[in-house]
CSV table of C-alpha atoms and ligand atoms in Angstrom, one decimal:
chain,number,residue,atom,x,y,z
A,46,MET,CA,0.0,0.0,0.0
A,47,ILE,CA,2.7,2.4,1.0
A,48,THR,CA,4.4,2.1,-2.4
A,49,GLN,CA,1.1,2.3,-4.3
A,50,ARG,CA,-0.5,5.5,-5.5
A,51,PRO,CA,-4.2,6.0,-4.9
A,52,LYS,CA,-6.5,4.7,-7.6
A,53,GLY,CA,-7.1,7.1,-10.5
A,54,THR,CA,-3.9,9.1,-10.0
A,55,GLN,CA,-0.8,9.2,-12.0
A,56,ASP,CA,2.9,9.9,-11.5
A,57,TRP,CA,4.4,12.3,-14.0
A,58,TYR,CA,8.0,11.6,-15.1
A,59,GLY,CA,10.1,10.7,-18.1
A,60,SER,CA,8.7,11.2,-21.6
A,61,ASN,CA,5.1,11.7,-20.4
A,62,MET,CA,6.2,14.5,-18.2
A,63,TYR,CA,8.1,16.0,-21.1
A,64,LYS,CA,5.0,15.8,-23.3
A,65,ARG,CA,3.1,17.6,-20.6
A,66,THR,CA,5.8,20.3,-20.4
A,67,ILE,CA,5.5,20.9,-24.1
A,68,ILE,CA,1.7,21.0,-24.0
A,69,GLU,CA,1.9,23.6,-21.2
A,70,GLU,CA,4.5,25.6,-23.1
A,71,ILE,CA,2.4,25.8,-26.2
A,72,ALA,CA,-0.7,26.7,-24.1
A,73,ARG,CA,1.3,29.5,-22.4
A,74,ARG,CA,2.8,30.8,-25.6
A,75,ILE,CA,-0.6,31.0,-27.4
A,76,CYS,CA,-2.2,32.6,-24.4
A,77,LYS,CA,0.5,35.3,-24.4
A,78,SER,CA,-0.3,36.2,-28.0
A,79,TYR,CA,-4.0,36.5,-27.1
A,80,ASN,CA,-3.1,38.7,-24.1
A,81,ILE,CA,-4.6,36.2,-21.7
A,82,LYS,CA,-2.9,36.3,-18.2
A,83,GLU,CA,-2.2,33.3,-16.0
A,84,ILE,CA,-4.1,32.8,-12.7
A,85,ILE,CA,-3.4,30.2,-10.0
A,86,THR,CA,-6.1,29.7,-7.4
A,87,PRO,CA,-6.0,27.4,-4.4
A,88,VAL,CA,-6.3,23.6,-4.8
A,89,PHE,CA,-9.1,23.7,-2.3
A,90,GLU,CA,-12.0,26.1,-1.8
A,91,HIS,CA,-15.0,26.3,0.5
A,92,THR,CA,-17.5,23.5,-0.5
A,93,ILE,CA,-20.3,26.0,-0.9
A,94,LEU,CA,-18.6,27.6,-3.9
A,95,PHE,CA,-18.9,24.4,-5.9
A,96,GLU,CA,-22.3,23.6,-4.6
A,97,ARG,CA,-23.6,27.0,-5.6
A,98,GLY,CA,-21.4,27.3,-8.8
A,99,VAL,CA,-21.3,23.9,-10.3
A,100,GLY,CA,-24.8,23.0,-9.1
A,101,GLU,CA,-26.2,20.8,-6.4
A,102,THR,CA,-27.9,18.4,-8.7
A,103,THR,CA,-24.8,17.7,-10.9
A,104,ASP,CA,-22.9,14.4,-10.8
A,105,VAL,CA,-19.8,16.4,-10.0
A,106,VAL,CA,-21.3,17.8,-6.8
A,107,GLN,CA,-23.5,14.9,-5.8
A,108,LYS,CA,-21.1,12.0,-6.5
A,109,GLU,CA,-17.6,13.2,-7.3
A,110,MET,CA,-16.3,15.8,-4.9
A,111,TYR,CA,-13.4,15.2,-2.5
A,112,THR,CA,-15.0,17.0,0.5
A,113,PHE,CA,-13.7,17.0,4.1
A,114,GLN,CA,-14.0,18.9,7.3
A,115,ASP,CA,-10.8,20.7,8.1
A,116,LYS,CA,-9.5,21.0,11.7
A,117,GLY,CA,-11.4,24.2,12.1
A,118,ASN,CA,-14.6,22.3,11.2
A,119,ARG,CA,-15.0,24.1,7.8
A,120,SER,CA,-16.3,22.1,4.8
A,121,ILE,CA,-13.5,22.1,2.3
A,122,THR,CA,-13.4,20.6,-1.3
A,123,LEU,CA,-10.5,19.8,-3.6
A,124,LYS,CA,-11.4,21.7,-6.8
A,125,PRO,CA,-13.2,19.4,-9.2
A,126,GLU,CA,-12.8,22.0,-12.0
A,127,GLY,CA,-11.2,25.4,-12.6
A,128,THR,CA,-14.1,27.8,-13.4
A,129,ALA,CA,-15.6,28.3,-9.9
A,130,GLY,CA,-12.3,29.2,-8.3
A,131,ALA,CA,-11.4,31.6,-11.1
A,132,VAL,CA,-14.8,33.3,-10.6
A,133,ARG,CA,-14.3,33.5,-6.9
A,134,ALA,CA,-10.8,35.0,-7.4
A,135,TYR,CA,-12.1,37.5,-10.0
A,136,LEU,CA,-14.7,38.7,-7.5
A,137,GLU,CA,-12.7,38.6,-4.3
A,138,ASN,CA,-9.8,40.5,-5.9
A,139,GLY,CA,-12.0,43.1,-7.6
A,140,LEU,CA,-10.7,42.3,-11.1
A,141,TYR,CA,-14.0,43.4,-12.4
A,142,ALA,CA,-13.1,46.9,-11.5
A,143,GLU,CA,-10.3,46.9,-14.0
A,144,SER,CA,-10.8,47.5,-17.7
A,145,GLN,CA,-12.9,44.7,-19.1
A,146,PRO,CA,-12.8,42.1,-20.4
A,147,THR,CA,-10.6,40.1,-18.0
A,148,LYS,CA,-9.0,37.2,-19.8
A,149,LEU,CA,-7.4,34.5,-17.6
A,150,PHE,CA,-5.9,31.1,-18.2
A,151,TYR,CA,-4.9,28.4,-15.8
A,152,ILE,CA,-3.2,25.1,-15.8
A,153,THR,CA,-4.5,23.3,-12.8
A,154,GLN,CA,-5.1,19.9,-11.2
A,155,ALA,CA,-8.7,18.9,-10.6
A,156,PHE,CA,-10.2,16.1,-8.4
A,157,ARG,CA,-13.2,14.0,-9.2
A,158,TYR,CA,-14.1,10.8,-7.5
A,159,GLU,CA,-14.9,9.0,-10.7
A,160,ASN,CA,-14.7,5.3,-11.7
A,161,PRO,CA,-11.2,5.3,-13.0
A,162,GLN,CA,-11.1,4.1,-16.7
A,163,SER,CA,-9.4,5.3,-19.8
A,164,GLY,CA,-9.6,9.1,-19.9
A,165,ARG,CA,-11.2,9.3,-16.4
A,166,LEU,CA,-9.0,10.0,-13.5
A,167,ARG,CA,-9.5,11.0,-9.9
A,168,GLN,CA,-6.8,13.6,-10.2
A,169,HIS,CA,-6.6,15.1,-13.7
A,170,HIS,CA,-5.2,18.3,-15.2
A,171,GLN,CA,-6.8,21.0,-17.2
A,172,PHE,CA,-5.7,23.9,-19.3
A,173,GLY,CA,-8.5,26.4,-19.1
A,174,VAL,CA,-9.3,29.9,-20.2
A,175,GLU,CA,-12.0,32.2,-18.9
A,176,ILE,CA,-13.1,35.5,-20.4
A,177,PHE,CA,-15.1,37.8,-18.0
A,178,GLY,CA,-17.1,40.8,-19.1
A,179,SER,CA,-18.1,40.1,-22.7
A,180,SER,CA,-21.5,39.1,-23.9
A,181,SER,CA,-20.5,39.1,-27.5
A,182,PRO,CA,-20.2,35.9,-29.5
A,183,LEU,CA,-16.8,37.1,-30.5
A,184,ALA,CA,-15.6,36.0,-27.0
A,185,GLU,CA,-16.7,32.4,-27.9
A,186,VAL,CA,-14.9,32.8,-31.2
A,187,GLU,CA,-11.7,34.0,-29.4
A,188,LEU,CA,-11.7,30.8,-27.3
A,189,ILE,CA,-12.5,28.5,-30.3
A,190,THR,CA,-9.8,30.2,-32.5
A,191,LEU,CA,-7.3,29.8,-29.7
A,192,LEU,CA,-8.2,26.1,-29.3
A,193,MET,CA,-7.9,25.5,-33.1
A,194,GLU,CA,-4.5,27.1,-33.0
A,195,PHE,CA,-3.5,25.1,-29.9
A,196,MET,CA,-4.5,21.8,-31.6
A,197,LYS,CA,-2.8,22.7,-34.8
A,198,GLU,CA,0.5,23.4,-32.9
A,199,LEU,CA,0.1,20.1,-31.1
A,200,GLY,CA,-0.4,18.3,-34.5
A,201,LEU,CA,-3.9,17.0,-33.7
A,202,LYS,CA,-6.0,16.5,-36.8
A,203,GLY,CA,-8.8,14.2,-35.7
A,204,VAL,CA,-10.6,16.6,-33.3
A,205,LYS,CA,-13.9,18.2,-34.2
A,206,LEU,CA,-15.9,21.1,-32.8
A,207,HIS,CA,-19.5,20.5,-31.7
A,208,ILE,CA,-21.6,23.5,-30.6
A,209,ASN,CA,-25.1,23.9,-29.2
A,210,SER,CA,-27.1,26.5,-27.4
A,211,ILE,CA,-29.0,25.7,-24.2
A,212,GLY,CA,-30.5,29.2,-23.9
A,213,CYS,CA,-30.8,31.4,-20.8
A,214,LYS,CA,-33.0,31.4,-17.7
A,215,ASN,CA,-35.9,32.8,-19.8
A,216,CYS,CA,-35.7,30.0,-22.4
A,217,ARG,CA,-35.2,27.4,-19.7
A,218,LYS,CA,-38.7,28.0,-18.3
A,219,THR,CA,-40.5,27.0,-21.5
A,220,TYR,CA,-37.9,24.3,-22.3
A,221,ASN,CA,-38.1,22.8,-18.8
A,222,ASP,CA,-41.9,22.5,-19.1
A,223,ALA,CA,-41.6,20.6,-22.4
A,224,LEU,CA,-38.8,18.4,-21.1
A,225,LEU,CA,-40.6,17.7,-17.9
A,226,SER,CA,-43.8,16.5,-19.6
A,227,PHE,CA,-41.6,14.3,-21.9
A,228,LEU,CA,-39.9,12.9,-18.8
A,229,HIS,CA,-43.2,12.2,-17.1
A,230,GLU,CA,-44.3,10.2,-20.2
A,231,HIS,CA,-41.1,8.1,-19.9
A,232,GLU,CA,-40.6,8.1,-16.2
A,233,ASP,CA,-40.9,4.3,-15.8
A,234,GLY,CA,-37.8,3.7,-18.0
A,235,LEU,CA,-35.6,6.3,-16.1
A,236,CYS,CA,-32.9,5.4,-13.5
A,237,GLY,CA,-33.4,6.3,-9.8
A,238,THR,CA,-31.1,9.3,-10.0
A,239,CYS,CA,-33.0,10.7,-13.0
A,240,LYS,CA,-36.3,10.2,-11.4
A,241,GLU,CA,-35.0,12.2,-8.4
A,242,ARG,CA,-33.4,14.9,-10.5
A,243,MET,CA,-36.2,15.5,-13.0
A,244,GLU,CA,-38.3,17.7,-10.8
A,245,LYS,CA,-35.4,19.8,-9.5
A,246,ASN,CA,-33.3,20.1,-12.6
A,247,PRO,CA,-34.7,18.2,-15.6
A,248,LEU,CA,-31.8,19.3,-17.9
A,249,ARG,CA,-29.4,17.1,-15.8
A,250,VAL,CA,-31.4,14.0,-17.0
A,251,LEU,CA,-29.9,14.7,-20.5
A,252,ASP,CA,-26.4,13.9,-19.4
A,253,CYS,CA,-27.2,10.7,-17.6
A,254,LYS,CA,-24.8,8.0,-18.6
A,255,VAL,CA,-27.1,5.0,-17.8
A,256,PRO,CA,-27.8,3.3,-21.2
A,257,GLY,CA,-31.6,3.0,-20.7
A,258,CYS,CA,-31.8,6.7,-20.0
A,259,LYS,CA,-29.6,7.6,-22.9
A,260,VAL,CA,-32.0,5.7,-25.3
A,261,ILE,CA,-35.0,7.5,-24.0
A,262,MET,CA,-33.3,10.9,-24.0
A,263,LYS,CA,-32.5,10.6,-27.7
A,264,ASP,CA,-36.1,11.7,-28.5
A,265,ALA,CA,-36.2,14.4,-25.8
A,266,PRO,CA,-37.1,18.0,-26.8
A,267,ARG,CA,-34.1,20.0,-28.1
A,268,THR,CA,-33.0,23.2,-26.3
A,269,ILE,CA,-32.4,25.0,-29.6
A,270,ASP,CA,-36.1,24.8,-30.4
A,271,TYR,CA,-36.9,26.8,-27.3
A,272,LEU,CA,-34.5,29.7,-27.6
A,273,ASP,CA,-35.8,33.2,-27.1
A,274,GLU,CA,-35.0,36.0,-29.6
A,275,GLU,CA,-31.8,37.1,-27.8
A,276,CYS,CA,-30.4,33.6,-27.5
A,277,ARG,CA,-31.4,32.6,-31.0
A,278,VAL,CA,-29.6,35.7,-32.5
A,279,HIS,CA,-26.5,35.0,-30.3
A,280,PHE,CA,-26.3,31.4,-31.6
A,281,GLU,CA,-26.8,32.6,-35.2
A,282,GLU,CA,-24.1,35.3,-34.9
A,283,LEU,CA,-21.7,32.7,-33.4
A,284,GLN,CA,-22.3,30.3,-36.3
A,285,SER,CA,-21.8,33.1,-38.9
A,286,LEU,CA,-18.6,34.3,-37.2
A,287,LEU,CA,-17.2,30.8,-37.2
A,288,GLN,CA,-18.1,30.4,-40.8
A,289,ASP,CA,-16.3,33.7,-41.6
A,290,MET,CA,-13.2,32.4,-39.7
A,291,ASP,CA,-13.4,29.2,-41.8
A,292,ILE,CA,-13.7,27.1,-38.6
A,293,PRO,CA,-15.6,23.9,-39.3
A,294,PHE,CA,-18.3,22.9,-36.7
A,295,VAL,CA,-21.2,20.7,-36.2
A,296,VAL,CA,-24.4,21.8,-34.4
A,297,ASP,CA,-24.9,18.9,-31.9
A,298,THR,CA,-28.2,19.4,-30.1
A,299,GLY,CA,-27.2,16.6,-27.7
A,300,ILE,CA,-24.6,18.7,-25.8
A,301,VAL,CA,-25.9,20.1,-22.6
A,302,ARG,CA,-22.7,19.8,-20.5
A,303,GLY,CA,-22.7,18.3,-17.0
A,304,LEU,CA,-22.3,21.5,-15.0
A,305,ASP,CA,-25.2,23.8,-14.1
A,306,TYR,CA,-23.7,27.2,-14.8
A,307,TYR,CA,-23.9,27.2,-18.6
A,308,THR,CA,-26.2,29.6,-20.5
A,309,LYS,CA,-26.5,30.1,-24.3
A,310,THR,CA,-23.4,28.6,-26.0
A,311,VAL,CA,-22.0,25.2,-25.1
A,312,PHE,CA,-19.3,23.5,-27.0
A,313,GLU,CA,-17.0,20.5,-27.0
A,314,PHE,CA,-14.1,19.3,-29.0
A,315,VAL,CA,-14.5,15.5,-29.6
A,316,ASN,CA,-12.2,12.9,-31.2
A,317,SER,CA,-13.1,10.3,-33.8
A,318,ASP,CA,-14.7,8.1,-31.1
A,319,ASP,CA,-16.9,11.0,-30.0
A,320,PHE,CA,-15.0,11.2,-26.8
A,321,THR,CA,-14.8,14.7,-25.3
A,322,LEU,CA,-11.4,16.2,-25.0
A,323,CYS,CA,-12.4,19.8,-24.2
A,324,GLY,CA,-15.6,21.3,-22.9
A,325,GLY,CA,-16.7,24.9,-22.5
A,326,GLY,CA,-19.4,27.5,-22.9
A,327,ARG,CA,-20.9,30.7,-21.8
A,328,TYR,CA,-22.0,31.2,-18.2
A,329,ASP,CA,-23.6,34.6,-17.9
A,330,ASN,CA,-25.3,34.0,-14.5
A,331,LEU,CA,-22.6,32.3,-12.5
A,332,ILE,CA,-20.9,35.5,-11.3
A,333,ASN,CA,-24.2,36.8,-10.1
A,334,GLU,CA,-25.0,33.5,-8.3
A,335,VAL,CA,-21.6,33.7,-6.5
A,336,ASP,CA,-21.9,37.5,-5.7
A,337,GLU,CA,-25.4,39.0,-6.2
A,338,LYS,CA,-23.9,42.5,-6.3
A,339,GLN,CA,-22.2,41.7,-9.7
A,340,ASP,CA,-23.9,40.8,-12.9
A,341,ILE,CA,-21.1,40.0,-15.5
A,342,PRO,CA,-21.2,37.7,-18.5
A,343,ALA,CA,-18.5,35.1,-19.0
A,344,VAL,CA,-17.3,32.3,-21.2
A,345,GLY,CA,-14.6,29.7,-21.0
A,346,PHE,CA,-13.3,26.2,-21.6
A,347,GLY,CA,-11.4,23.4,-19.9
A,348,PHE,CA,-9.1,21.0,-21.9
A,349,GLY,CA,-8.0,17.8,-20.2
A,350,ILE,CA,-4.2,17.4,-20.5
A,351,GLU,CA,-4.3,13.6,-20.0
A,352,ARG,CA,-6.8,13.4,-22.8
A,353,ILE,CA,-4.6,15.5,-25.1
A,354,ILE,CA,-1.8,13.0,-24.4
A,355,ASN,CA,-4.0,10.0,-25.1
A,356,GLU,CA,-5.2,11.7,-28.3
A,357,LEU,CA,-1.6,12.4,-29.4
A,358,GLU,CA,-0.9,8.7,-28.9
A,359,ALA,CA,-4.0,7.6,-30.8
A,360,GLU,CA,-3.2,9.9,-33.7
A,361,GLN,CA,0.4,8.8,-33.5
A,362,VAL,CA,1.7,12.4,-33.2
A,363,GLU,CA,5.2,12.6,-31.9
A,364,LEU,CA,6.0,15.7,-29.9
A,365,PRO,CA,9.7,16.7,-29.8
A,366,SER,CA,11.6,14.6,-27.3
A,367,ALA,CA,13.7,16.1,-24.5
A,368,PRO,CA,16.8,17.8,-25.8
A,369,PRO,CA,20.0,15.8,-25.4
A,370,VAL,CA,22.9,16.5,-23.0
A,371,ASP,CA,25.2,18.8,-24.9
A,372,MET,CA,28.3,17.9,-23.0
A,373,TYR,CA,29.6,15.5,-20.5
A,374,ILE,CA,32.6,16.8,-18.5
A,375,GLY,CA,34.6,13.8,-17.1
A,376,ILE,CA,36.7,14.4,-14.0
A,377,LEU,CA,40.0,12.7,-13.6
A,378,GLY,CA,41.3,12.8,-10.0
A,379,LYS,CA,39.9,14.5,-6.9
A,380,GLU,CA,42.1,17.5,-7.2
A,381,SER,CA,40.5,18.3,-10.6
A,382,ARG,CA,36.9,18.4,-9.1
A,383,SER,CA,36.7,22.1,-8.3
A,384,PRO,CA,38.3,23.4,-11.5
A,385,ALA,CA,36.2,21.0,-13.6
A,386,TYR,CA,33.0,21.9,-11.8
A,387,LYS,CA,33.7,25.6,-12.4
A,388,ILE,CA,33.8,24.8,-16.1
A,389,VAL,CA,30.6,22.9,-15.8
A,390,LYS,CA,29.0,26.0,-14.2
A,391,GLU,CA,30.4,28.3,-16.9
A,392,LEU,CA,29.1,26.1,-19.8
A,393,ARG,CA,25.6,25.9,-18.2
A,394,LYS,CA,25.6,29.7,-18.0
A,395,VAL,CA,25.9,30.0,-21.8
A,396,GLY,CA,22.8,27.7,-22.1
A,397,MET,CA,24.4,24.3,-22.6
A,398,ILE,CA,23.0,21.2,-21.0
A,399,VAL,CA,26.0,19.8,-19.1
A,400,GLU,CA,26.5,16.7,-17.0
A,401,THR,CA,29.5,15.5,-14.9
A,402,ASP,CA,30.6,12.8,-12.5
A,403,TYR,CA,29.1,12.7,-9.0
A,404,LEU,CA,30.0,9.1,-8.2
A,405,ASP,CA,33.9,9.2,-8.4
A,406,ARG,CA,33.8,6.8,-11.3
A,407,SER,CA,36.8,5.7,-13.4
A,408,VAL,CA,37.3,7.5,-16.7
A,409,LYS,CA,36.2,4.4,-18.5
A,410,ALA,CA,33.0,4.2,-16.5
A,411,GLN,CA,32.4,7.9,-17.0
A,412,MET,CA,32.7,7.5,-20.8
A,413,LYS,CA,30.3,4.6,-20.7
A,414,TYR,CA,27.8,6.7,-18.7
A,415,ALA,CA,28.2,9.7,-21.1
A,416,ASN,CA,27.4,7.3,-24.0
A,417,LYS,CA,24.4,5.9,-22.1
A,418,ILE,CA,22.8,9.3,-21.5
A,419,GLY,CA,23.4,10.3,-25.1
A,420,ALA,CA,25.8,13.2,-24.5
A,421,ARG,CA,26.7,14.8,-27.8
A,422,TYR,CA,30.3,15.8,-26.7
A,423,THR,CA,32.6,14.7,-24.0
A,424,VAL,CA,35.7,16.2,-22.3
A,425,ILE,CA,38.0,14.8,-19.7
A,426,ILE,CA,39.5,17.2,-17.2
A,427,GLY,CA,42.5,16.0,-15.2
A,428,ALA,CA,45.7,17.5,-13.8
A,429,ASP,CA,47.4,17.4,-17.2
A,430,GLU,CA,44.6,19.2,-19.0
A,431,LEU,CA,44.5,21.8,-16.2
A,432,ALA,CA,48.3,22.4,-16.3
A,433,ALA,CA,48.3,22.7,-20.1
A,434,ASN,CA,45.1,24.7,-20.2
A,435,LYS,CA,44.0,22.4,-23.1
A,436,VAL,CA,41.3,19.7,-23.5
A,437,ASN,CA,40.2,17.4,-26.2
A,438,VAL,CA,36.5,17.8,-27.0
A,439,LYS,CA,35.1,14.6,-28.5
A,440,ASN,CA,32.2,14.5,-30.8
A,441,MET,CA,30.4,11.3,-29.7
A,442,ALA,CA,28.6,10.8,-33.0
A,443,THR,CA,31.6,11.1,-35.3
A,444,GLY,CA,34.4,10.2,-32.9
A,445,GLU,CA,36.2,13.4,-34.1
A,446,GLN,CA,38.4,15.2,-31.5
A,447,LYS,CA,39.4,18.8,-31.3
A,448,GLU,CA,41.9,20.4,-29.0
A,449,VAL,CA,40.9,23.7,-27.5
A,450,SER,CA,41.9,25.8,-24.5
A,451,LEU,CA,39.7,25.4,-21.4
A,452,ASP,CA,37.9,28.7,-21.9
A,453,LYS,CA,37.0,28.0,-25.5
A,454,ILE,CA,35.1,24.7,-25.0
A,455,GLN,CA,31.7,26.2,-25.9
A,456,GLU,CA,33.0,27.4,-29.2
A,457,VAL,CA,33.4,23.8,-30.4
A,458,ILE,CA,29.8,22.9,-30.3
A,459,ASP,CA,26.6,24.5,-31.6
A,460,ILE,CA,24.0,24.2,-28.9
A,461,ASN,CA,21.2,24.9,-31.3
A,462,GLN,CA,21.9,21.8,-33.4
B,288,HAM,P1,-15.6,19.6,-17.9
B,288,HAM,O1,-16.2,19.2,-19.2
B,288,HAM,O2,-16.2,19.0,-16.7
B,288,HAM,O3,-15.7,21.1,-17.9
B,288,HAM,O4,-14.1,19.3,-17.9
B,288,HAM,C1,-13.2,19.8,-18.9
B,288,HAM,C2,-12.3,18.8,-19.5
B,288,HAM,O5,-11.5,18.2,-18.4
B,288,HAM,C3,-13.0,17.6,-20.1
B,288,HAM,O6,-13.3,17.8,-21.4
B,288,HAM,C4,-11.9,16.6,-20.0
B,288,HAM,O7,-10.9,16.7,-21.0
B,288,HAM,C5,-11.2,16.9,-18.7
B,288,HAM,N1,-11.7,16.0,-17.6
B,288,HAM,C6,-12.8,16.2,-16.8
B,288,HAM,N2,-13.0,15.2,-15.9
B,288,HAM,C7,-11.9,14.4,-16.1
B,288,HAM,C8,-11.5,13.2,-15.5
B,288,HAM,N3,-12.1,12.7,-14.5
B,288,HAM,N4,-10.3,12.6,-15.9
B,288,HAM,C9,-9.6,13.2,-16.9
B,288,HAM,N5,-10.0,14.3,-17.6
B,288,HAM,C10,-11.1,14.9,-17.2
B,288,HAM,C11,-15.2,21.9,-16.8
B,288,HAM,O8,-14.5,21.4,-16.0
B,288,HAM,C12,-15.4,23.4,-17.0
B,288,HAM,N6,-14.8,24.1,-15.8
B,288,HAM,C13,-14.9,23.9,-18.3
B,288,HAM,C14,-15.2,25.3,-18.5
B,288,HAM,C15,-14.4,26.4,-18.2
B,288,HAM,N7,-16.4,25.9,-18.8
B,288,HAM,C16,-16.3,27.2,-18.8
B,288,HAM,N8,-15.1,27.5,-18.5
């Protein structure tokens, strides 16, 4: 047990860790060009934030939260997603008082007590963006354009955009009536949870994963048939903007998303198996629900980093591997340790990846090690080299050697190669 990680968690190391680093680097680089600033919020928040924000009748809140009482008897929850915390931080720190919109991104861990299976973890990671303060469909377009660029840079080709509109509070009234009467007609076939949820929050029945409920819900009324004028225009404008941007999309009336805060636009990026890699949408009421003094529209997305990595593997996309060690500095004799280590330090300062001996190995063993770690060049520094102020730099690929003075080692190799 002590050497076993908890179910649904993952250790990050080696090539997988490097892939994650590259994904995060691309995300950060693109966000920079969109003028989206990074935010880091706590890993845990007061439970009420998620109950209020994500919604009490959602699977996330009812079944999946890691909630505990802290020593001060407060109910605390490990964040199951990134939006609620970002909203809380936006309000608490008065970011709404700055020029709007506020555009924030995060790379965060998230915790959900799910049944671990492929693509479903108990601790996962999301790259997310939230735009606060814009009710224009151009904000959705900004997010979707960013996501298209992100996936292009990653080399993903098999991911498609699905969009839908679930309307606002106003449309929800007429829609809920229609949905509820449909649900009453089919009540006998629904699972226990759906029977319980249908009166409180009928929309949640649409994202039930129980096969019997799924079959019934295929014929349920569609949200887009119940949009009021404002929501209909918003959805039409979004589609026409996406067309103008040459962004392909499918209107998928089955998307309602599993979290309660969405209004108007909802969207997902799905792979060829229809598995969701990224989900997002507009949530114009959430800020008001968290702080009734504010009424600010918002829109965002969350992209699962583990799901990106799975998709890269499925599409056989190779991300660049970790750069090789540029130079191995071998040390011959204890008296050479300090002068050799000073050279290691200098070479690292000019940007080279440098390794040396920390195990007092023989020269032969050091060369074997240098070869094993794939060092591009090697040098041995001993009393003779130090006295002559000269070393032989060996190119490990060609076997070629070049004699240079100690302060000119970096000139032999091109670190950008
Ligand atoms: P979500 O759809 O619940 O939305 O999660 C976003 C993404 O996180 C999913 O599409 C998936 O890639 C990944 N994900 C979720 N749960 C798991 C899990 N158990 N294991 C692995 N990956 C997972 C949200 O969380 C919203 N906060 C997104 C958003 C931001 N909407 C507006 N702004």
